Short mmCIF file of N, CA, C and O in Angstrom, two decimals:
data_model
loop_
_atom_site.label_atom_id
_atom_site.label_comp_id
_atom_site.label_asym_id
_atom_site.label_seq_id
_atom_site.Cartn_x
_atom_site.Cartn_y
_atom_site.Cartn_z
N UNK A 1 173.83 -72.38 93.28
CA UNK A 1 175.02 -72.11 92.49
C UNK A 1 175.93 -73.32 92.40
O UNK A 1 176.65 -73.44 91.40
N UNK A 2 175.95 -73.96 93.09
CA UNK A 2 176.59 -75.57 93.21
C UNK A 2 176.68 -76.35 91.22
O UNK A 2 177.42 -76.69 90.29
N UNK A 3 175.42 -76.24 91.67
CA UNK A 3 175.14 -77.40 90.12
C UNK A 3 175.36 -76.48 88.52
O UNK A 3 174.98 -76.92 87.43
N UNK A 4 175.97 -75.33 88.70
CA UNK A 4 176.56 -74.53 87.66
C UNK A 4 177.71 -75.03 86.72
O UNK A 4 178.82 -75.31 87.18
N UNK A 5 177.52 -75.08 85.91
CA UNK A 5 178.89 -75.91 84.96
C UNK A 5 180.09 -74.95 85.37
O UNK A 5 180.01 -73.90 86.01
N UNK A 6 181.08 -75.49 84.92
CA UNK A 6 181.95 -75.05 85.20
C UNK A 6 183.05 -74.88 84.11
O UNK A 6 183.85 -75.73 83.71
N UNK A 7 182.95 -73.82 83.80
CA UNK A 7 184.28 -73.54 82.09
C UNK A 7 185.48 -73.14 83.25
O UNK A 7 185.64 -72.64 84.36
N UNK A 8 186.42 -73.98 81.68
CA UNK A 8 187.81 -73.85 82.47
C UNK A 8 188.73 -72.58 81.79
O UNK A 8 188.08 -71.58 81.48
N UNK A 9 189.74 -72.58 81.63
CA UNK A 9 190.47 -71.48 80.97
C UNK A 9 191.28 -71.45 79.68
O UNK A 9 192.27 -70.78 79.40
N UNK A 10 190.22 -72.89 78.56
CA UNK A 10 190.83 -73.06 77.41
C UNK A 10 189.86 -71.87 76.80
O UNK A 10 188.84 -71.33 77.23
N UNK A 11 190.88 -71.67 75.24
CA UNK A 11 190.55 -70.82 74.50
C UNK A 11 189.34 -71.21 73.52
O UNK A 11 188.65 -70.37 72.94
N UNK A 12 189.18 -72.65 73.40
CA UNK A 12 188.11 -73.57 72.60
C UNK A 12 187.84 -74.58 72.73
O UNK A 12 188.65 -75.48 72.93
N UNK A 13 186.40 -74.75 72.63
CA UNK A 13 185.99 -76.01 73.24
C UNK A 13 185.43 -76.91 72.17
O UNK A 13 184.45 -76.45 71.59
N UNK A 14 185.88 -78.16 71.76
CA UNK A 14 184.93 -78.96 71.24
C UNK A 14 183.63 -79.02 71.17
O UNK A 14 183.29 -78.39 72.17
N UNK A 15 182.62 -79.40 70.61
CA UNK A 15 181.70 -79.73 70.44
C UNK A 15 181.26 -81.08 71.88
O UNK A 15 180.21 -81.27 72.49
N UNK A 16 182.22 -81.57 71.94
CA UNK A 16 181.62 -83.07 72.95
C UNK A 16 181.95 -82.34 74.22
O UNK A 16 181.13 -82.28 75.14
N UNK A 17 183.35 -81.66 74.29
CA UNK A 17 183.19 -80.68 75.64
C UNK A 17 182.11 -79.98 76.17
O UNK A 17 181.79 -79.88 77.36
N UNK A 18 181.41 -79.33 74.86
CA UNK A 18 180.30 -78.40 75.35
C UNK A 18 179.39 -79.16 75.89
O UNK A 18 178.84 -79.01 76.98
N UNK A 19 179.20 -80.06 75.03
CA UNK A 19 177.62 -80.95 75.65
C UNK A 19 177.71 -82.03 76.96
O UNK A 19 176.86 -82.76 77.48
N UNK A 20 179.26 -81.78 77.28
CA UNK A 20 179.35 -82.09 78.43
C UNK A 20 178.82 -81.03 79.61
O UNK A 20 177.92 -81.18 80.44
N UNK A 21 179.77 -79.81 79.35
CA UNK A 21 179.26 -78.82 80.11
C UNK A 21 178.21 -78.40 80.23
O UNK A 21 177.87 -77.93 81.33
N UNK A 22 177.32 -78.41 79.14
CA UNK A 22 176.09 -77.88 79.13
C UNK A 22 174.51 -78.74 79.09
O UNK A 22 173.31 -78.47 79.03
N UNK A 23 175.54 -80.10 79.18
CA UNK A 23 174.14 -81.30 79.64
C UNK A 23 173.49 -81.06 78.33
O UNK A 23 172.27 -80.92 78.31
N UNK A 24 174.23 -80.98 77.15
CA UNK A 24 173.22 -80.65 75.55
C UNK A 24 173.65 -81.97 74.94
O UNK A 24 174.80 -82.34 75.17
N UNK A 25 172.83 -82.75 74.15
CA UNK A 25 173.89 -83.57 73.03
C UNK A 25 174.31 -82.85 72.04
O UNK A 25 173.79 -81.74 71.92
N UNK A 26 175.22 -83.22 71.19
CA UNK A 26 175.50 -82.67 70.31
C UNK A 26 174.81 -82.23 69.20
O UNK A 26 174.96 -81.21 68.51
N UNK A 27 173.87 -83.34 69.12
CA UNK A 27 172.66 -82.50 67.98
C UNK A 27 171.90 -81.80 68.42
O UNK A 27 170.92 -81.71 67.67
N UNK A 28 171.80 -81.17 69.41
CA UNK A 28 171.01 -80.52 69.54
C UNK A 28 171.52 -79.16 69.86
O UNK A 28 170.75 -78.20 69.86
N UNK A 29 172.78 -79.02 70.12
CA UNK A 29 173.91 -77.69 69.78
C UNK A 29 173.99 -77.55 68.37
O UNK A 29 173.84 -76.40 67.96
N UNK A 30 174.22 -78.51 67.44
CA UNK A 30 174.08 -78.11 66.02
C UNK A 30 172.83 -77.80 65.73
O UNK A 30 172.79 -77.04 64.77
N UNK A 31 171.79 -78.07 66.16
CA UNK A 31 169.98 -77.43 65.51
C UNK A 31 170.42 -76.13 65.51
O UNK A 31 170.46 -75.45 64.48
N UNK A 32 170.90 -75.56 67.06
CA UNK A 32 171.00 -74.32 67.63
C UNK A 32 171.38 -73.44 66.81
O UNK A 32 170.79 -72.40 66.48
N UNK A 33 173.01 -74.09 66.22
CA UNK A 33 173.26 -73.52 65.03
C UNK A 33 172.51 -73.12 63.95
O UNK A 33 172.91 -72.26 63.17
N UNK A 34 171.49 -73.66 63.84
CA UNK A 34 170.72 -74.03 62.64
C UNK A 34 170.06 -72.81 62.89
O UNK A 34 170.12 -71.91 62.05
N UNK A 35 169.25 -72.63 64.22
CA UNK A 35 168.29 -71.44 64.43
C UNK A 35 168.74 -69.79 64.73
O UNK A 35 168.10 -68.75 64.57
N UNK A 36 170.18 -70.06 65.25
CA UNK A 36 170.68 -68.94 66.11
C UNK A 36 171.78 -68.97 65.12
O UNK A 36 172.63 -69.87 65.08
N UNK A 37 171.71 -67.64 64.10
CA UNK A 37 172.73 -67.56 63.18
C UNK A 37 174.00 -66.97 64.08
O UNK A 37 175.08 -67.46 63.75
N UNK A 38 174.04 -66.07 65.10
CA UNK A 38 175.41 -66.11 65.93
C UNK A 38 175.80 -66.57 66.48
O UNK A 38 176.77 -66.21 67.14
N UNK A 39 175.23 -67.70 66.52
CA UNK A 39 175.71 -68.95 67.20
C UNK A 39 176.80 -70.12 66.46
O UNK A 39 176.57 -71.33 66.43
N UNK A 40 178.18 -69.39 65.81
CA UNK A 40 178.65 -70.01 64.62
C UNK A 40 180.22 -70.45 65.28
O UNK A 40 181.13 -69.63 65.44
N UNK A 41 180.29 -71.55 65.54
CA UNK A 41 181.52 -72.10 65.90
C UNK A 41 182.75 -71.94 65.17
O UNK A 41 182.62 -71.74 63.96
N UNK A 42 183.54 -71.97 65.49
CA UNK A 42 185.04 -71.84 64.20
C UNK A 42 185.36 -73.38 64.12
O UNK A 42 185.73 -74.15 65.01
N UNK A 43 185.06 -73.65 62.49
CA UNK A 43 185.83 -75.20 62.23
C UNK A 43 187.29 -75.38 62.00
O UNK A 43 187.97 -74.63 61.30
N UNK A 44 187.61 -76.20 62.50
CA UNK A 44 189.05 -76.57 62.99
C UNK A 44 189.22 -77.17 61.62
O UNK A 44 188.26 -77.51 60.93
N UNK A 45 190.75 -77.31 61.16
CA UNK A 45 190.96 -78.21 59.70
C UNK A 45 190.56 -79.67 59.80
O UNK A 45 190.79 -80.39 58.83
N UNK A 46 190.05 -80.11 60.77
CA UNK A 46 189.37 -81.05 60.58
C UNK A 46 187.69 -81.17 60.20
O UNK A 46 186.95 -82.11 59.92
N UNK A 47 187.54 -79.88 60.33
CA UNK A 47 186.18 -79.71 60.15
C UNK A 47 185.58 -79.84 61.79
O UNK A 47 184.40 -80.19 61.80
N UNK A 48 186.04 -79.68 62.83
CA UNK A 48 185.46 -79.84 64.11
C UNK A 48 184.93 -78.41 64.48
O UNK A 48 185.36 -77.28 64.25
N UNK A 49 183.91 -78.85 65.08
CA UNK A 49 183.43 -77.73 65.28
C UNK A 49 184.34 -76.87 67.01
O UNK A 49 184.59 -77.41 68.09
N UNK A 50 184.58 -75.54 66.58
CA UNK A 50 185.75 -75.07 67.84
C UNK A 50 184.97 -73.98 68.94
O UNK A 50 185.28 -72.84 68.60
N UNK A 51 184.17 -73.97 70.01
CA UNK A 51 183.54 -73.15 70.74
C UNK A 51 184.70 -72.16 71.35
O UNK A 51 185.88 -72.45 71.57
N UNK A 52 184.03 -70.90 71.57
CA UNK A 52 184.66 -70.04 72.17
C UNK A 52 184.07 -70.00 73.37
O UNK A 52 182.93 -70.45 73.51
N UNK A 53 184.79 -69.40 74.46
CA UNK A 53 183.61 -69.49 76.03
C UNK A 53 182.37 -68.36 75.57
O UNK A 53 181.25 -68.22 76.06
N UNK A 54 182.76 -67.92 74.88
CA UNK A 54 180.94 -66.64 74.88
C UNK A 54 180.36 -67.50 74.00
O UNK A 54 179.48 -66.71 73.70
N UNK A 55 180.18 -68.19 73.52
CA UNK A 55 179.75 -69.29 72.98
C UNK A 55 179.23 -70.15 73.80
O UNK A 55 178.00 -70.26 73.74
N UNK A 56 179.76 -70.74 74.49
CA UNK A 56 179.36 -71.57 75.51
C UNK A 56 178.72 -71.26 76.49
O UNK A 56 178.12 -72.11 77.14
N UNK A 57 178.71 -69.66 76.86
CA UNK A 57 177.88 -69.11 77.84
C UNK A 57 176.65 -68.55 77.16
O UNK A 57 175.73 -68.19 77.91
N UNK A 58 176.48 -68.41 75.72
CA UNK A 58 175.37 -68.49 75.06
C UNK A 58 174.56 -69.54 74.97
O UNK A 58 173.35 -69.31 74.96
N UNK A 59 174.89 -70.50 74.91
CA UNK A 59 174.24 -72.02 74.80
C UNK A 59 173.63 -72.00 76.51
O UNK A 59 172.45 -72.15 76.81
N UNK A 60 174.64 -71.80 77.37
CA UNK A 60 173.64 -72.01 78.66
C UNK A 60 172.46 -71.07 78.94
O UNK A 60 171.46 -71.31 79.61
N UNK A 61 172.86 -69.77 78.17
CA UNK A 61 171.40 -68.49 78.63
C UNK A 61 170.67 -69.43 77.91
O UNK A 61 169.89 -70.18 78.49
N UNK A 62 170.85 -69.48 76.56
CA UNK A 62 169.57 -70.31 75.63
C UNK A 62 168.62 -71.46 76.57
O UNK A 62 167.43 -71.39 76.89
N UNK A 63 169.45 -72.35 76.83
CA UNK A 63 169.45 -73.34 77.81
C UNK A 63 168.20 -73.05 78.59
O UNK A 63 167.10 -73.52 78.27
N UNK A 64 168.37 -72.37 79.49
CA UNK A 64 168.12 -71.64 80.53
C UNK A 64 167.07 -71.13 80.21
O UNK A 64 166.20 -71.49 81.01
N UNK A 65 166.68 -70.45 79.43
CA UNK A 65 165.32 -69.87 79.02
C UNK A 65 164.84 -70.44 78.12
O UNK A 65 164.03 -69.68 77.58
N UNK A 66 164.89 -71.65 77.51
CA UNK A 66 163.91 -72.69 76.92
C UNK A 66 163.77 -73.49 78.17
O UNK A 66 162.62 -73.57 78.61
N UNK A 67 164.77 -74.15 78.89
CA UNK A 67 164.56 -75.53 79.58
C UNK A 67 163.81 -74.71 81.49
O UNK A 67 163.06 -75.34 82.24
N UNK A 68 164.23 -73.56 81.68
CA UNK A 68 163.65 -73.16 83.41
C UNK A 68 163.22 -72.29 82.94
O UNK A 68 162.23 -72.45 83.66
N UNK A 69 162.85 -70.99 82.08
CA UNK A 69 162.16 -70.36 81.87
C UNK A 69 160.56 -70.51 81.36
O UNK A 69 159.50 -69.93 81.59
N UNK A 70 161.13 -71.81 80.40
CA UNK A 70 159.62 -71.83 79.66
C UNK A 70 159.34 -71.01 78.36
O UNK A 70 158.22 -70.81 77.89
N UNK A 71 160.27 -70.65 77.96
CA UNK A 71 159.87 -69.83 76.63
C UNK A 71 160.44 -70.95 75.41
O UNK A 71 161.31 -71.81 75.27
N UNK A 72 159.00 -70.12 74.41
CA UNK A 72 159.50 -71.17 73.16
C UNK A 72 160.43 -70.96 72.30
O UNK A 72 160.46 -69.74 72.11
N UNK A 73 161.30 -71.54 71.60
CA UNK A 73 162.41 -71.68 70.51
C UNK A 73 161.90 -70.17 69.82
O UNK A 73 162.80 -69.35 69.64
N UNK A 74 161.01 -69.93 69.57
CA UNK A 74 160.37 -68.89 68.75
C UNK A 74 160.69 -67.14 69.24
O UNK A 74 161.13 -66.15 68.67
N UNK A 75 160.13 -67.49 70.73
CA UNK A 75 160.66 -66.49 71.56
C UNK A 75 162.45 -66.35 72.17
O UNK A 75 163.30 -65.53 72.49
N UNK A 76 162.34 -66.94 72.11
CA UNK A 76 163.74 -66.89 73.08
C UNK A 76 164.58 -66.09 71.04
O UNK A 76 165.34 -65.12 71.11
N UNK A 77 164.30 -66.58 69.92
CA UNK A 77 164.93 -65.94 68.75
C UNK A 77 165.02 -64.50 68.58
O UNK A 77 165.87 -63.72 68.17
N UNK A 78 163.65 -64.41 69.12
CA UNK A 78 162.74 -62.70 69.00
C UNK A 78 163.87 -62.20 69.81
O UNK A 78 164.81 -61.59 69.30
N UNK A 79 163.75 -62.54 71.40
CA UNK A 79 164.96 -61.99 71.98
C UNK A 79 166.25 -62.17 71.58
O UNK A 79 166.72 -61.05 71.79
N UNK A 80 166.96 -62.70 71.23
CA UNK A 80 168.27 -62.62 70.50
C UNK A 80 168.36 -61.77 69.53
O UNK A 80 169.38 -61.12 69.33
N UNK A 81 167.03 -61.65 68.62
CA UNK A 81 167.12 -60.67 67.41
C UNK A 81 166.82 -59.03 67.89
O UNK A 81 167.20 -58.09 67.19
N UNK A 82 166.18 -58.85 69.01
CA UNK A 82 166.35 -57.58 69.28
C UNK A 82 167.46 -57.74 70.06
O UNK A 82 168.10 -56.75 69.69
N UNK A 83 168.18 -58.30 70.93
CA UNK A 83 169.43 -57.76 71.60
C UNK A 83 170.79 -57.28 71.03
O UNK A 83 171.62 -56.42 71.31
N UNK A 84 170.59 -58.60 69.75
CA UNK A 84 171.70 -58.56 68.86
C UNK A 84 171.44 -57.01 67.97
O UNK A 84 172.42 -56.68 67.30
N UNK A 85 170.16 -55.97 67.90
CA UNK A 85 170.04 -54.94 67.24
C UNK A 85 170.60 -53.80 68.15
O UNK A 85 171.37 -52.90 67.83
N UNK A 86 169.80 -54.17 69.87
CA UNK A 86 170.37 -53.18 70.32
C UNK A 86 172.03 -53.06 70.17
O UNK A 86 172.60 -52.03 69.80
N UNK A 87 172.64 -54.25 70.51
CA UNK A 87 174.17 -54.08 70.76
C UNK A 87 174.57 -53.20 69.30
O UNK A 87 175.21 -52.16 69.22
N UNK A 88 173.93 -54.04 68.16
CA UNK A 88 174.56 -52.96 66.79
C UNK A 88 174.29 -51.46 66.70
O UNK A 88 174.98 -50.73 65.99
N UNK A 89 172.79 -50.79 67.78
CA UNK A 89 173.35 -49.52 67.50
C UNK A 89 173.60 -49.05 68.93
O UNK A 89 172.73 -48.32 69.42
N UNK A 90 174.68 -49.37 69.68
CA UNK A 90 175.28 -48.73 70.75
C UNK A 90 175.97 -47.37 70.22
O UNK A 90 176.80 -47.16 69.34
N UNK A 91 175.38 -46.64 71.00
CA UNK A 91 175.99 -45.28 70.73
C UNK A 91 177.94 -45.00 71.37
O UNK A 91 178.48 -45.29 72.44
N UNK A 92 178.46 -44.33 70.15
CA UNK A 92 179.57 -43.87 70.78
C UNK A 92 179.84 -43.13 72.46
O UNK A 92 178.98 -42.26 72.62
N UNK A 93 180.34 -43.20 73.14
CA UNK A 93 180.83 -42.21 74.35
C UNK A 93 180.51 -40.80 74.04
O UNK A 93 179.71 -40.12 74.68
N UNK A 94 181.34 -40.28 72.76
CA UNK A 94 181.41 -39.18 72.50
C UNK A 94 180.07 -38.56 71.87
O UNK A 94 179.65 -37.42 72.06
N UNK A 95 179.58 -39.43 71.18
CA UNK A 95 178.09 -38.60 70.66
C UNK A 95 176.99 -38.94 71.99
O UNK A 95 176.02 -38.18 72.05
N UNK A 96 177.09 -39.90 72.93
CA UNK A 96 176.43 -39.62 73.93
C UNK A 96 176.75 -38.34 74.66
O UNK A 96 175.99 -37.38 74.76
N UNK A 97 177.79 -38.44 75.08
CA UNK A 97 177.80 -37.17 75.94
C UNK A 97 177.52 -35.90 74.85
O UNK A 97 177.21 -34.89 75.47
N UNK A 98 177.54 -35.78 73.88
CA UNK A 98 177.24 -34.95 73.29
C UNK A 98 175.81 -34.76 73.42
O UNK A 98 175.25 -33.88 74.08
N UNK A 99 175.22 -35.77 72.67
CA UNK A 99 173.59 -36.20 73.10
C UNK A 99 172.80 -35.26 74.67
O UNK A 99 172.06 -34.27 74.70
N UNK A 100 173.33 -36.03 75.70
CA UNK A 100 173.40 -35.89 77.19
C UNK A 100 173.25 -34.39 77.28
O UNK A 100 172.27 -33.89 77.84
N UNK A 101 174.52 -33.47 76.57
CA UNK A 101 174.92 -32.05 76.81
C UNK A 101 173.50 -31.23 76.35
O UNK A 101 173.01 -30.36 77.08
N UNK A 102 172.91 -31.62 75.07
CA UNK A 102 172.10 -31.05 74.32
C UNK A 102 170.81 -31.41 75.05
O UNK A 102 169.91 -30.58 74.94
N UNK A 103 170.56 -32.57 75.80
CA UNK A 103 169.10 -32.79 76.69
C UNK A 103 169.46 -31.73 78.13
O UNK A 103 168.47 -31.14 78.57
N UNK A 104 170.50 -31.55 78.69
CA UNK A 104 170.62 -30.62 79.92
C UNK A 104 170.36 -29.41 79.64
O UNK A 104 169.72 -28.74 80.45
N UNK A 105 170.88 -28.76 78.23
CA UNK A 105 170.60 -27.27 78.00
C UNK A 105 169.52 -27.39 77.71
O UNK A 105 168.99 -26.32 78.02
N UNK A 106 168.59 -28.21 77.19
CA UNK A 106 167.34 -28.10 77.07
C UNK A 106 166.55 -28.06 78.39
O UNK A 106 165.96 -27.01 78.64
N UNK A 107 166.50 -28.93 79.13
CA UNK A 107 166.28 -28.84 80.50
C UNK A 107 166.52 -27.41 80.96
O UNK A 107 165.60 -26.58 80.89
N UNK A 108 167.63 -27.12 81.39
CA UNK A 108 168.01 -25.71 82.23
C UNK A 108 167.20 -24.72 81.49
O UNK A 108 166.89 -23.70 82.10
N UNK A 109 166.58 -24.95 79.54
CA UNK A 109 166.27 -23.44 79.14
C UNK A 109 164.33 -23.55 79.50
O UNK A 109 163.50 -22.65 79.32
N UNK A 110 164.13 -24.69 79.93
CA UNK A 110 163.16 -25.23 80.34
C UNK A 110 162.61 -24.53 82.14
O UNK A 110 161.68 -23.83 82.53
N UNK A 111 163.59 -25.09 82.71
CA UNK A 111 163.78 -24.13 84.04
C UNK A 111 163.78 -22.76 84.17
O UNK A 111 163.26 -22.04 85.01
N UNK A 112 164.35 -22.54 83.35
CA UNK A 112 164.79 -20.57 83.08
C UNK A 112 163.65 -20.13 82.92
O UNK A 112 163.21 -19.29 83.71
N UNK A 113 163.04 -20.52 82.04
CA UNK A 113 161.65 -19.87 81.02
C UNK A 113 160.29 -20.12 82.86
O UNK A 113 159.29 -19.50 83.23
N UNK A 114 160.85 -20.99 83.28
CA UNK A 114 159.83 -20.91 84.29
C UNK A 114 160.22 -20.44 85.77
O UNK A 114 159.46 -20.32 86.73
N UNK A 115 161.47 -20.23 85.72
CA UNK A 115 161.85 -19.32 87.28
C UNK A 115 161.39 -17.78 87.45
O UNK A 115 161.31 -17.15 88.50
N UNK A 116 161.11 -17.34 86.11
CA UNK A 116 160.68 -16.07 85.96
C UNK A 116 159.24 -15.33 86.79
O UNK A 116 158.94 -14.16 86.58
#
């Protein structure tokens, strides 16, 4: 845990910040861009590119599972493209527990039918 970058408590990070933190050059955080469409920085009126920290802690998972994992650019997308699906259909609280209510009465009428 030592050799872990270390984000501080700004709200945005440059582009040269990141590739400090994250041992990336800069072109090669912009490819990223290129491949990983949520991977989209906010440009500053200068046109700079502005990281957010979930941003920056995206670049290190990426990191991390191309450079110590071993997976290819190809894979590591696949996974982003299903995670990024699951998160879009997270179910509400309320229709889960609703959900939840309707698998227990099923259950219990399941039990019933066989305590007999």
């Amino acid at each position: 845990m030592g050799n872990e970058p270390r984000l501080g408590s700004k709200v945005f990070y440059k582009i040269g910040e990141v590739s400090q933190i994250t041992k990336l050059p800069a072109y090669v955080l912009r490819f990223w861009e290129s491949e990983f469409p949520f991977l989209k920085p906010k440009k500053s009126r200068g046109n700079q590119r502005l990281y957010v920290r979930q941003e920056v802690e995206t670049v290190l998972e990426i990191k991390r599972m191309l450079y110590e994992e071993g997976h290819t650019l190809a894979g590591v997308k696949r996974y982003w493209a299903r995670r990024g699906r699951v998160a879009s259909q997270r179910v509400r609280p309320k229709e889960l527990a609703q959900k939840l209510r309707g698998n227990l009465q099923a259950i219990l009428k399941v039990l019933d039918s066989h305590s007999d």
